[in-house]
Every structure is written in C-alpha cells, then in structure tokens.
Amino acid sequence: MAMKGWRLGVLLVLLGLVAGANLRLPDWHDRLFRPPLEGRTQLDVFLDLLGEMRTFAARMIYVRGDLYFHVMEGQGISWRETPDILPIYRISTLLDPHMEDAYEIAAFDLALNFDRPTEGLEFLDEGLRHNPDSVRLYLTRAFLLFQLKRYEEAVPAAGRALQLAEDHLDALNAVRLLAHSQNRAGNLRDEIHALRIWLNLEPGDPYPVTRLQELGLKPVGFSEADLGRMQQEPPARP
C-alpha cells in the first residue's frame, strides 16, 4: 500500500511539473493557434491543461509498455508469449491519436509477430486516418504488405511515402520499397521508374545500377527537368 501511495505521489508531482511548464510556455503559441489571451476563459485554460495531461499520460503508458517488452526480452521470454502488451499501445492511441510509435509497433506485432495481419493493417489504417501525412506510417504499411507478399498493395503506400518524404533517409527507404514491390508485382516499367529515382537519391548505389544493367539500360537517374515535372504532379493516395 505504501508503495502504491509513493507511486501516486510521484505521478502527481510530475503532472504538476507538466502543468507548471505549460503555463510558462512563450505566448507565440497562443497568438498563432489560440484566441487572444484576453478572450480566453478559465474553461479554455482548463481544457488546454487536460489536453497536456492526456498527451503526457499516453506517452507514459507507451514508455511503460516498451519497458515491459524489454524486461520480458531480458528474461528470455519471447515476444510471441507477451500479447498482453498490445492493449498498452491501444490505450496510448486512444489517449493520443497522434502517437505514431504506438500505431507502428502494434501494427507490426499484430501483422507479423502474432499472425493477425488483418487486425494489424486495420489498426495502421486507423493511425493513417488520424495522421494522414505520416511518412512513417505509410512506410510501415508498405513494409508490412511487402512482408505479407501483397506487392500490388504495397506499391501505393510506398509511393505515397515517397511523395510525402522530406527527409533523405525516409525518401530512400520509400523508393527501395517501391522498386522492390514493383519488381515482385511484375510491373517492369514502373520498377525502372523507381530505380531511376533511387539513383537520383543515391548515385552509384550498386543495386539500381546492377538491376538497370541487367535490363539492358543505362544506369542513370532522371534529369532535373524530369524531376521538376514529377514534383508538380499531384500526389496519389493509396
């Protein structure tokens, strides 16, 4: 009982610190995203605080689940024997629908580790509804579909990730998934297209060079004009 009371006290202190930090944030956020300070009511402030507490709780629960997984792993217990970790990620996403980490890990576990691919993909689709421009979740969807040998379905997810990617590594991971998915799906023309984008991102990368040479093509990327034209095309959604 004393231990439980100690934990509750620590939690209350942490929540108090979060609330205090929230009140000390610079007012540029208020000017951009909230009504003028003089027009805000106590209810507005209270709702803001509740939102911060909800997000904080979601992340605390997520960290607890991650810690639980690693403790079980350290004890030699296989992840296949710990399906009770999945509700932890579910609670995290209910508290904060923008918890991309929780959506990614739970979908991966469901689809590949626990042989429940339909549930995993549905859970990931829920994450994409809440985070429609998430490169990370589109990459996860493409990867899972590729691992499930559903190559035609992996193509639009990888393509969308590539179109949304701003980070070089994200773009490279997306185009790799796209090229390999097109290859396995038998879409030769689209595979060549993806290989050339790959070379634009990583000139001299051995895989696209070798693959294009196998097809009797010169291993070069697209010209600047071609890339500019492709960037003007509206991104397709899966």
PDB file of C-alpha atoms in Angstrom:
ATOM      1  CA  MET A   1       0.000   0.000   0.000  1.00  0.00           C
ATOM      2  CA  ALA A   2       2.879   2.350   0.868  1.00  0.00           C
ATOM      3  CA  MET A   3       4.486   1.627  -2.489  1.00  0.00           C
ATOM      4  CA  LYS A   4       1.278   2.454  -4.333  1.00  0.00           C
ATOM      5  CA  GLY A   5       0.960   5.720  -2.431  1.00  0.00           C
ATOM      6  CA  TRP A   6       4.579   6.592  -3.276  1.00  0.00           C
ATOM      7  CA  ARG A   7       3.941   5.997  -6.973  1.00  0.00           C
ATOM      8  CA  LEU A   8       0.805   8.121  -6.893  1.00  0.00           C
ATOM      9  CA  GLY A   9       2.732  10.927  -5.229  1.00  0.00           C
ATOM     10  CA  VAL A  10       5.431  10.822  -7.907  1.00  0.00           C
ATOM     11  CA  LEU A  11       2.774  10.877 -10.638  1.00  0.00           C
ATOM     12  CA  LEU A  12       1.062  13.904  -9.088  1.00  0.00           C
ATOM     13  CA  VAL A  13       4.377  15.743  -8.817  1.00  0.00           C
ATOM     14  CA  LEU A  14       5.134  15.006 -12.481  1.00  0.00           C
ATOM     15  CA  LEU A  15       1.700  16.190 -13.540  1.00  0.00           C
ATOM     16  CA  GLY A  16       2.227  19.360 -11.517  1.00  0.00           C
ATOM     17  CA  LEU A  17       5.554  19.983 -13.249  1.00  0.00           C
ATOM     18  CA  VAL A  18       3.920  19.489 -16.657  1.00  0.00           C
ATOM     19  CA  ALA A  19       1.150  21.897 -15.732  1.00  0.00           C
ATOM     20  CA  GLY A  20       3.673  24.476 -14.496  1.00  0.00           C
ATOM     21  CA  ALA A  21       5.783  24.154 -17.634  1.00  0.00           C
ATOM     22  CA  ASN A  22       2.656  24.529 -19.741  1.00  0.00           C
ATOM     23  CA  LEU A  23       1.805  27.822 -18.044  1.00  0.00           C
ATOM     24  CA  ARG A  24       5.340  29.145 -18.647  1.00  0.00           C
ATOM     25  CA  LEU A  25       5.417  28.414 -22.381  1.00  0.00           C
ATOM     26  CA  PRO A  26       6.039  31.504 -24.565  1.00  0.00           C
ATOM     27  CA  ASP A  27       2.884  33.182 -25.799  1.00  0.00           C
ATOM     28  CA  TRP A  28       3.768  32.837 -29.536  1.00  0.00           C
ATOM     29  CA  HIS A  29       1.830  29.572 -29.478  1.00  0.00           C
ATOM     30  CA  ASP A  30      -1.212  31.390 -28.099  1.00  0.00           C
ATOM     31  CA  ARG A  31      -1.003  34.109 -30.744  1.00  0.00           C
ATOM     32  CA  LEU A  32      -0.797  31.616 -33.594  1.00  0.00           C
ATOM     33  CA  PHE A  33      -3.137  28.844 -32.535  1.00  0.00           C
ATOM     34  CA  ARG A  34      -5.448  30.119 -29.811  1.00  0.00           C
ATOM     35  CA  PRO A  35      -7.831  33.022 -29.262  1.00  0.00           C
ATOM     36  CA  PRO A  36      -6.333  36.265 -27.876  1.00  0.00           C
ATOM     37  CA  LEU A  37      -5.324  35.852 -24.252  1.00  0.00           C
ATOM     38  CA  GLU A  38      -7.816  38.467 -23.095  1.00  0.00           C
ATOM     39  CA  GLY A  39     -10.597  36.485 -24.778  1.00  0.00           C
ATOM     40  CA  ARG A  40      -9.739  33.153 -23.179  1.00  0.00           C
ATOM     41  CA  THR A  41     -11.786  31.848 -20.305  1.00  0.00           C
ATOM     42  CA  GLN A  42     -10.806  29.674 -17.392  1.00  0.00           C
ATOM     43  CA  LEU A  43     -12.504  26.828 -19.242  1.00  0.00           C
ATOM     44  CA  ASP A  44     -10.112  27.317 -22.200  1.00  0.00           C
ATOM     45  CA  VAL A  45      -7.110  27.105 -19.880  1.00  0.00           C
ATOM     46  CA  PHE A  46      -8.556  24.070 -18.113  1.00  0.00           C
ATOM     47  CA  LEU A  47      -9.153  22.263 -21.420  1.00  0.00           C
ATOM     48  CA  ASP A  48      -5.601  23.045 -22.522  1.00  0.00           C
ATOM     49  CA  LEU A  49      -4.296  21.562 -19.299  1.00  0.00           C
ATOM     50  CA  LEU A  50      -6.426  18.448 -19.734  1.00  0.00           C
ATOM     51  CA  GLY A  51      -5.028  18.041 -23.245  1.00  0.00           C
ATOM     52  CA  GLU A  52      -1.468  18.265 -21.964  1.00  0.00           C
ATOM     53  CA  MET A  53      -2.223  15.731 -19.233  1.00  0.00           C
ATOM     54  CA  ARG A  54      -3.806  13.358 -21.758  1.00  0.00           C
ATOM     55  CA  THR A  55      -0.753  13.503 -24.021  1.00  0.00           C
ATOM     56  CA  PHE A  56       1.575  13.081 -21.068  1.00  0.00           C
ATOM     57  CA  ALA A  57      -0.386  10.044 -19.859  1.00  0.00           C
ATOM     58  CA  ALA A  58      -0.346   8.499 -23.353  1.00  0.00           C
ATOM     59  CA  ARG A  59       3.427   8.774 -23.531  1.00  0.00           C
ATOM     60  CA  MET A  60       3.935   7.467 -20.025  1.00  0.00           C
ATOM     61  CA  ILE A  61       1.818   4.410 -20.827  1.00  0.00           C
ATOM     62  CA  TYR A  62       3.706   3.880 -24.089  1.00  0.00           C
ATOM     63  CA  VAL A  63       7.071   4.037 -22.292  1.00  0.00           C
ATOM     64  CA  ARG A  64       5.762   1.594 -19.693  1.00  0.00           C
ATOM     65  CA  GLY A  65       4.820  -0.844 -22.470  1.00  0.00           C
ATOM     66  CA  ASP A  66       8.226  -0.504 -24.100  1.00  0.00           C
ATOM     67  CA  LEU A  67       9.932  -1.115 -20.761  1.00  0.00           C
ATOM     68  CA  TYR A  68       7.740  -4.161 -20.138  1.00  0.00           C
ATOM     69  CA  PHE A  69       8.740  -5.595 -23.530  1.00  0.00           C
ATOM     70  CA  HIS A  70      12.455  -5.174 -22.866  1.00  0.00           C
ATOM     71  CA  VAL A  71      12.194  -6.655 -19.363  1.00  0.00           C
ATOM     72  CA  MET A  72      10.476  -9.729 -20.799  1.00  0.00           C
ATOM     73  CA  GLU A  73      13.114  -9.920 -23.515  1.00  0.00           C
ATOM     74  CA  GLY A  74      15.866  -9.701 -20.903  1.00  0.00           C
ATOM     75  CA  GLN A  75      14.296 -12.638 -19.058  1.00  0.00           C
ATOM     76  CA  GLY A  76      14.376 -14.739 -22.216  1.00  0.00           C
ATOM     77  CA  ILE A  77      10.604 -14.571 -22.781  1.00  0.00           C
ATOM     78  CA  SER A  78       9.712 -14.450 -26.463  1.00  0.00           C
ATOM     79  CA  TRP A  79       7.581 -11.577 -27.760  1.00  0.00           C
ATOM     80  CA  ARG A  80       5.198 -14.257 -29.029  1.00  0.00           C
ATOM     81  CA  GLU A  81       4.403 -15.005 -25.397  1.00  0.00           C
ATOM     82  CA  THR A  82       3.583 -11.396 -24.493  1.00  0.00           C
ATOM     83  CA  PRO A  83       0.394 -10.491 -26.410  1.00  0.00           C
ATOM     84  CA  ASP A  84      -0.809  -8.601 -23.330  1.00  0.00           C
ATOM     85  CA  ILE A  85       1.477  -5.739 -24.381  1.00  0.00           C
ATOM     86  CA  LEU A  86      -0.893  -4.852 -27.251  1.00  0.00           C
ATOM     87  CA  PRO A  87      -3.614  -3.276 -25.043  1.00  0.00           C
ATOM     88  CA  ILE A  88      -0.972  -0.891 -23.708  1.00  0.00           C
ATOM     89  CA  TYR A  89      -0.436   0.506 -27.202  1.00  0.00           C
ATOM     90  CA  ARG A  90      -4.199   0.594 -27.754  1.00  0.00           C
ATOM     91  CA  ILE A  91      -4.670   2.739 -24.653  1.00  0.00           C
ATOM     92  CA  SER A  92      -1.868   5.051 -25.806  1.00  0.00           C
ATOM     93  CA  THR A  93      -3.553   5.675 -29.148  1.00  0.00           C
ATOM     94  CA  LEU A  94      -6.949   6.241 -27.540  1.00  0.00           C
ATOM     95  CA  LEU A  95      -5.443   8.901 -25.297  1.00  0.00           C
ATOM     96  CA  ASP A  96      -3.405  10.441 -28.114  1.00  0.00           C
ATOM     97  CA  PRO A  97      -4.371   9.503 -31.709  1.00  0.00           C
ATOM     98  CA  HIS A  98      -1.133  11.101 -32.910  1.00  0.00           C
ATOM     99  CA  MET A  99       1.064   8.513 -31.180  1.00  0.00           C
ATOM    100  CA  GLU A 100       2.641   7.181 -34.374  1.00  0.00           C
ATOM    101  CA  ASP A 101       5.087   4.987 -32.428  1.00  0.00           C
ATOM    102  CA  ALA A 102       2.256   3.042 -30.817  1.00  0.00           C
ATOM    103  CA  TYR A 103       0.420   2.543 -34.114  1.00  0.00           C
ATOM    104  CA  GLU A 104       3.606   1.382 -35.825  1.00  0.00           C
ATOM    105  CA  ILE A 105       4.725  -1.112 -33.191  1.00  0.00           C
ATOM    106  CA  ALA A 106       1.266  -2.582 -32.522  1.00  0.00           C
ATOM    107  CA  ALA A 107       0.543  -2.986 -36.251  1.00  0.00           C
ATOM    108  CA  PHE A 108       3.915  -4.665 -36.780  1.00  0.00           C
ATOM    109  CA  ASP A 109       3.362  -7.054 -33.871  1.00  0.00           C
ATOM    110  CA  LEU A 110      -0.180  -7.930 -34.933  1.00  0.00           C
ATOM    111  CA  ALA A 111       0.639  -8.424 -38.610  1.00  0.00           C
ATOM    112  CA  LEU A 112       3.934 -10.277 -38.378  1.00  0.00           C
ATOM    113  CA  ASN A 113       4.637 -11.441 -34.834  1.00  0.00           C
ATOM    114  CA  PHE A 114       1.160 -12.650 -33.862  1.00  0.00           C
ATOM    115  CA  ASP A 115      -0.051 -13.710 -37.334  1.00  0.00           C
ATOM    116  CA  ARG A 116      -3.031 -11.331 -37.264  1.00  0.00           C
ATOM    117  CA  PRO A 117      -2.365  -9.316 -40.443  1.00  0.00           C
ATOM    118  CA  THR A 118      -5.922  -8.083 -40.960  1.00  0.00           C
ATOM    119  CA  GLU A 119      -6.072  -6.583 -37.465  1.00  0.00           C
ATOM    120  CA  GLY A 120      -2.611  -5.117 -37.830  1.00  0.00           C
ATOM    121  CA  LEU A 121      -3.388  -3.378 -41.110  1.00  0.00           C
ATOM    122  CA  GLU A 122      -6.741  -2.124 -39.840  1.00  0.00           C
ATOM    123  CA  PHE A 123      -5.025  -0.669 -36.788  1.00  0.00           C
ATOM    124  CA  LEU A 124      -2.459   1.014 -39.018  1.00  0.00           C
ATOM    125  CA  ASP A 125      -5.225   2.407 -41.240  1.00  0.00           C
ATOM    126  CA  GLU A 126      -6.784   3.952 -38.138  1.00  0.00           C
ATOM    127  CA  GLY A 127      -3.453   5.620 -37.451  1.00  0.00           C
ATOM    128  CA  LEU A 128      -3.357   6.975 -41.003  1.00  0.00           C
ATOM    129  CA  ARG A 129      -6.861   8.394 -40.644  1.00  0.00           C
ATOM    130  CA  HIS A 130      -5.641  10.391 -37.658  1.00  0.00           C
ATOM    131  CA  ASN A 131      -2.246  11.151 -39.240  1.00  0.00           C
ATOM    132  CA  PRO A 132      -2.897  11.338 -42.999  1.00  0.00           C
ATOM    133  CA  ASP A 133       0.507  12.809 -43.853  1.00  0.00           C
ATOM    134  CA  SER A 134       2.621  10.449 -41.757  1.00  0.00           C
ATOM    135  CA  VAL A 135       5.568   9.198 -43.807  1.00  0.00           C
ATOM    136  CA  ARG A 136       6.401   6.783 -41.019  1.00  0.00           C
ATOM    137  CA  LEU A 137       3.014   5.059 -41.071  1.00  0.00           C
ATOM    138  CA  TYR A 138       2.933   4.833 -44.866  1.00  0.00           C
ATOM    139  CA  LEU A 139       6.397   3.268 -44.793  1.00  0.00           C
ATOM    140  CA  THR A 140       5.198   0.798 -42.171  1.00  0.00           C
ATOM    141  CA  ARG A 141       2.155  -0.083 -44.273  1.00  0.00           C
ATOM    142  CA  ALA A 142       4.283  -0.642 -47.371  1.00  0.00           C
ATOM    143  CA  PHE A 143       6.772  -2.763 -45.425  1.00  0.00           C
ATOM    144  CA  LEU A 144       4.090  -4.946 -43.828  1.00  0.00           C
ATOM    145  CA  LEU A 145       2.328  -5.529 -47.151  1.00  0.00           C
ATOM    146  CA  PHE A 146       5.660  -6.395 -48.767  1.00  0.00           C
ATOM    147  CA  GLN A 147       6.428  -8.899 -45.999  1.00  0.00           C
ATOM    148  CA  LEU A 148       2.953 -10.383 -46.463  1.00  0.00           C
ATOM    149  CA  LYS A 149       3.731 -10.757 -50.205  1.00  0.00           C
ATOM    150  CA  ARG A 150       0.912  -8.372 -51.139  1.00  0.00           C
ATOM    151  CA  TYR A 151       3.137  -6.474 -53.524  1.00  0.00           C
ATOM    152  CA  GLU A 152       0.479  -4.692 -55.585  1.00  0.00           C
ATOM    153  CA  GLU A 153      -0.982  -3.229 -52.388  1.00  0.00           C
ATOM    154  CA  ALA A 154       2.459  -2.203 -51.135  1.00  0.00           C
ATOM    155  CA  VAL A 155       3.081  -0.063 -54.226  1.00  0.00           C
ATOM    156  CA  PRO A 156       0.670   2.854 -53.496  1.00  0.00           C
ATOM    157  CA  ALA A 157       1.701   3.012 -49.826  1.00  0.00           C
ATOM    158  CA  ALA A 158       5.397   3.191 -50.750  1.00  0.00           C
ATOM    159  CA  GLY A 159       4.623   5.736 -53.465  1.00  0.00           C
ATOM    160  CA  ARG A 160       2.705   7.931 -51.050  1.00  0.00           C
ATOM    161  CA  ALA A 161       5.548   7.742 -48.525  1.00  0.00           C
ATOM    162  CA  LEU A 162       7.987   8.817 -51.223  1.00  0.00           C
ATOM    163  CA  GLN A 163       5.839  11.789 -52.223  1.00  0.00           C
ATOM    164  CA  LEU A 164       5.457  12.955 -48.630  1.00  0.00           C
ATOM    165  CA  ALA A 165       9.070  12.339 -47.552  1.00  0.00           C
ATOM    166  CA  GLU A 166      11.134  15.401 -46.684  1.00  0.00           C
ATOM    167  CA  ASP A 167      13.987  13.530 -45.015  1.00  0.00           C
ATOM    168  CA  HIS A 168      16.559  11.865 -47.309  1.00  0.00           C
ATOM    169  CA  LEU A 169      16.524   8.567 -45.433  1.00  0.00           C
ATOM    170  CA  ASP A 170      12.723   8.386 -45.493  1.00  0.00           C
ATOM    171  CA  ALA A 171      12.730   9.021 -49.248  1.00  0.00           C
ATOM    172  CA  LEU A 172      15.416   6.383 -49.770  1.00  0.00           C
ATOM    173  CA  ASN A 173      13.533   3.777 -47.714  1.00  0.00           C
ATOM    174  CA  ALA A 174      10.342   4.571 -49.619  1.00  0.00           C
ATOM    175  CA  VAL A 175      11.890   4.261 -53.060  1.00  0.00           C
ATOM    176  CA  ARG A 176      13.599   0.995 -52.107  1.00  0.00           C
ATOM    177  CA  LEU A 177      10.259  -0.454 -51.029  1.00  0.00           C
ATOM    178  CA  LEU A 178       8.646   0.924 -54.170  1.00  0.00           C
ATOM    179  CA  ALA A 179      11.237  -0.549 -56.546  1.00  0.00           C
ATOM    180  CA  HIS A 180      11.234  -3.984 -54.915  1.00  0.00           C
ATOM    181  CA  SER A 181       7.420  -4.062 -54.749  1.00  0.00           C
ATOM    182  CA  GLN A 182       7.152  -3.145 -58.429  1.00  0.00           C
ATOM    183  CA  ASN A 183       9.703  -5.857 -59.219  1.00  0.00           C
ATOM    184  CA  ARG A 184       7.807  -8.553 -57.310  1.00  0.00           C
ATOM    185  CA  ALA A 185       4.499  -7.395 -58.780  1.00  0.00           C
ATOM    186  CA  GLY A 186       5.916  -7.699 -62.295  1.00  0.00           C
ATOM    187  CA  ASN A 187       5.481  -4.006 -63.143  1.00  0.00           C
ATOM    188  CA  LEU A 188       8.682  -3.611 -65.150  1.00  0.00           C
ATOM    189  CA  ARG A 189       8.093  -0.093 -66.458  1.00  0.00           C
ATOM    190  CA  ASP A 190       7.205   1.253 -63.009  1.00  0.00           C
ATOM    191  CA  GLU A 191      10.146  -0.601 -61.483  1.00  0.00           C
ATOM    192  CA  ILE A 192      12.520   1.164 -63.897  1.00  0.00           C
ATOM    193  CA  HIS A 193      10.929   4.486 -62.952  1.00  0.00           C
ATOM    194  CA  ALA A 194      11.555   3.789 -59.249  1.00  0.00           C
ATOM    195  CA  LEU A 195      15.134   2.633 -59.901  1.00  0.00           C
ATOM    196  CA  ARG A 196      15.930   5.912 -61.639  1.00  0.00           C
ATOM    197  CA  ILE A 197      14.538   7.916 -58.701  1.00  0.00           C
ATOM    198  CA  TRP A 198      16.647   5.699 -56.426  1.00  0.00           C
ATOM    199  CA  LEU A 199      19.754   6.685 -58.403  1.00  0.00           C
ATOM    200  CA  ASN A 200      18.838  10.353 -58.082  1.00  0.00           C
ATOM    201  CA  LEU A 201      18.777   9.905 -54.313  1.00  0.00           C
ATOM    202  CA  GLU A 202      21.867   7.666 -54.103  1.00  0.00           C
ATOM    203  CA  PRO A 203      24.027   7.958 -57.249  1.00  0.00           C
ATOM    204  CA  GLY A 204      26.156   4.864 -57.733  1.00  0.00           C
ATOM    205  CA  ASP A 205      24.148   2.657 -55.355  1.00  0.00           C
ATOM    206  CA  PRO A 206      25.019  -0.871 -56.571  1.00  0.00           C
ATOM    207  CA  TYR A 207      21.519  -2.383 -56.592  1.00  0.00           C
ATOM    208  CA  PRO A 208      19.760   0.023 -59.015  1.00  0.00           C
ATOM    209  CA  VAL A 209      22.918   0.186 -61.156  1.00  0.00           C
ATOM    210  CA  THR A 210      23.115  -3.602 -61.456  1.00  0.00           C
ATOM    211  CA  ARG A 211      19.384  -4.031 -61.975  1.00  0.00           C
ATOM    212  CA  LEU A 212      19.224  -1.444 -64.770  1.00  0.00           C
ATOM    213  CA  GLN A 213      22.227  -3.035 -66.449  1.00  0.00           C
ATOM    214  CA  GLU A 214      20.509  -6.433 -66.251  1.00  0.00           C
ATOM    215  CA  LEU A 215      17.603  -4.878 -68.134  1.00  0.00           C
ATOM    216  CA  GLY A 216      19.971  -3.552 -70.796  1.00  0.00           C
ATOM    217  CA  LEU A 217      19.501   0.072 -69.692  1.00  0.00           C
ATOM    218  CA  LYS A 218      21.954   2.803 -68.885  1.00  0.00           C
ATOM    219  CA  PRO A 219      22.199   3.193 -65.096  1.00  0.00           C
ATOM    220  CA  VAL A 220      21.328   6.868 -64.786  1.00  0.00           C
ATOM    221  CA  GLY A 221      18.744   8.827 -62.832  1.00  0.00           C
ATOM    222  CA  PHE A 222      16.240  11.361 -64.097  1.00  0.00           C
ATOM    223  CA  SER A 223      17.218  14.792 -65.378  1.00  0.00           C
ATOM    224  CA  GLU A 224      16.450  17.916 -63.355  1.00  0.00           C
ATOM    225  CA  ALA A 225      13.636  18.771 -65.786  1.00  0.00           C
ATOM    226  CA  ASP A 226      12.074  15.335 -65.346  1.00  0.00           C
ATOM    227  CA  LEU A 227      12.253  15.625 -61.563  1.00  0.00           C
ATOM    228  CA  GLY A 228      10.704  19.094 -61.639  1.00  0.00           C
ATOM    229  CA  ARG A 229       7.813  17.839 -63.731  1.00  0.00           C
ATOM    230  CA  MET A 230       7.209  14.872 -61.423  1.00  0.00           C
ATOM    231  CA  GLN A 231       7.165  17.136 -58.352  1.00  0.00           C
ATOM    232  CA  GLN A 232       4.374  19.186 -59.914  1.00  0.00           C
ATOM    233  CA  GLU A 233       2.145  16.146 -60.307  1.00  0.00           C
ATOM    234  CA  PRO A 234      -0.434  15.811 -57.505  1.00  0.00           C
ATOM    235  CA  PRO A 235       0.484  13.027 -55.055  1.00  0.00           C
ATOM    236  CA  ALA A 236      -1.663   9.912 -55.360  1.00  0.00           C
ATOM    237  CA  ARG A 237      -3.228   8.395 -52.272  1.00  0.00           C
ATOM    238  CA  PRO A 238      -3.369   4.648 -51.768  1.00  0.00           C
TER     239      PRO A 238
END
